[in-house]
């Protein structure tokens, strides 16, 4: 704790006094033109991700950065709708007379700069398998939360508890095996729990980078399966004041979502504020409403900072709260879902937006200081974070919480990038966190109070030739967990565990030509056991089981290889890849059929055990754009996971999926980005299951959408859209749904609740500029 405070003082001092040794201010300017006609492109965007700054070209296609550093090499991205995005490394000590010529392309411009690696890089030169999801995809495809919105990406799925709670799954791995980053900080919010969602506002995300595969080199323990890197938008261009208002409504559960954002930039002083609110009543399956499945969600966040000649420093703060209803399902003889008195629920109850008991009340407070300061010939990127997560499970009104999980997290992450010499770009870094968690003040206890301390350091180097890139890195991590003794409803002995591990990674990319490329990545990763796996001893009400931890568990150790081929020209974008992941000492829970009686009710006992696992799979995507107004997008993923010790399948592995979407994009006078689309989502049957699971049948969902951007005035647009999901009202169980038969009730393995039925979402997005 004292070390973190000292680090904060050092960084703030560096921030204050940097002007004494920073580079002189310089203007970075240039022009963006059409490569064929040589005409200027007004409204084109130029961004410098490592400096968190952007500019827009004027009517002559010209741009200018007034607070650019006078030295250093930075990756610059230039993009314009209808043109192929380009990236270029620019030496700011001698930028020259810059003129970027963009080639027209009917393939939509994709995000090509990846920031979730050691340093920002062109995705074609980044060996890790990374997919980006744009803000448009997050908003204009029907979803009830952020993880639901990204689950269409090949290799990505979700564990759901109704529409309110989704947990990310990457290549069959979830919970503490996937790291979620927001504001550059690892999200710490009791992510070990089945019914614990991600405490992040969907509307605040500008784009999401999904790193598939081991990422322990950059992020330490828990990045064994991959990383969800949630990025907010860049600050407004200098001298502007702008914002956005968005609203949407979904017919199935009456979900309303509203968000208002305002941001500005005055001579490098940047600021932003956003407020968001969601509210929904009980959702409806094709056969019935699901009682007390409504939720509400509130988020307030703000940002202040400086973008100057020495780099940037941004302070972000957010307050997130959600209330989620829960229902212990019981059916009467007629098959209706009934309350505790045996009475069916009325329409008024199902459409009541007040969340009833039992429910969760979750609050998450976060402060993050992000900076990138030019030091000497290199740059120091630093992130300091503080998080306070409170999760109350409430059984009835005017009573204390049944379960109360209360954690405080302090974290730091420092990376120093050296000057690139002859294509060699070294990076070194250190990171760590301290967690203080109090979990025994509720009337029930599942886990003990505990403290966790973690520290890690790494070295990374990348070498770039004309068509080839090679990278390598090594990391050391140490983690200590101390459990506190407690006697009460459950008993916990004191314990102290220490884990140390060395991980490494190798990567290679080759560009055969401008369209065709190859990438491969080999890496090791590890994950220290979480508190639930080490020390659980109690009834986990949300999942209807008695969980028993094992303090002697070893860390999981992963050895993974993946490779992919990518092709993109003006009309086709395609990728094909595969992965193999060997995990030693894989941790999972299992039952031998024994039960334990608590409050006169028997609960099945689940113990955390370890074995060796093998996961492998393929991921593919194909986008065809034969003419400017036809877009055909397809994605496929398949994961197979087996226990190498028992030869059985691992539990809770997603079924194979195939997503298809045909979109017609006409050119209509007075509008832009108009589209009409029809999509089919195919989910295959999943019969490769563990002994205590039940198989899931395959199913197909029909989706459709329509939208356009209208020109209200010369400088004002408005986007309107409607999107339908499961339009045929198909009754189905997703294999990872916690409401499917076999997971919903320990007493009746046939009891299940279908996933959401037909839903149509209507939305409006209104960007606005108050000062330009």
Coordinates of N, CA and C in Angstrom, one line a residue, residues 67 142-143 146 335 363 447 493 517 599:
X67 N 0.2 20.7 -30.4 CA 1.0 20.4 -29.2 C 1.8 19.1 -29.4
X142 N -28.7 -5.6 -31.6 CA -29.5 -5.7 -30.4 C -28.6 -6.5 -29.3
X143 N -28.5 -5.9 -28.1 CA -27.8 -6.5 -27.0 C -28.3 -5.9 -25.7
X146 N -22.7 -5.2 -22.5 CA -21.5 -5.1 -23.3 C -21.0 -6.4 -23.8
X335 N -47.8 -26.1 -15.1 CA -46.5 -25.7 -15.8 C -46.2 -24.2 -15.7
X363 N -22.4 -2.2 -6.7 CA -21.8 -0.9 -6.9 C -20.3 -1.0 -7.2
X447 N -17.1 -17.1 1.1 CA -15.6 -17.0 1.1 C -15.2 -16.2 2.3
X493 N -10.5 -21.6 8.2 CA -9.2 -21.5 8.9 C -8.3 -20.5 8.1
X517 N -1.5 -12.1 -45.6 CA -0.5 -12.1 -44.5 C -0.7 -13.3 -43.6
X599 N -30.2 -25.4 6.4 CA -31.6 -24.8 6.6 C -32.6 -25.8 6.1

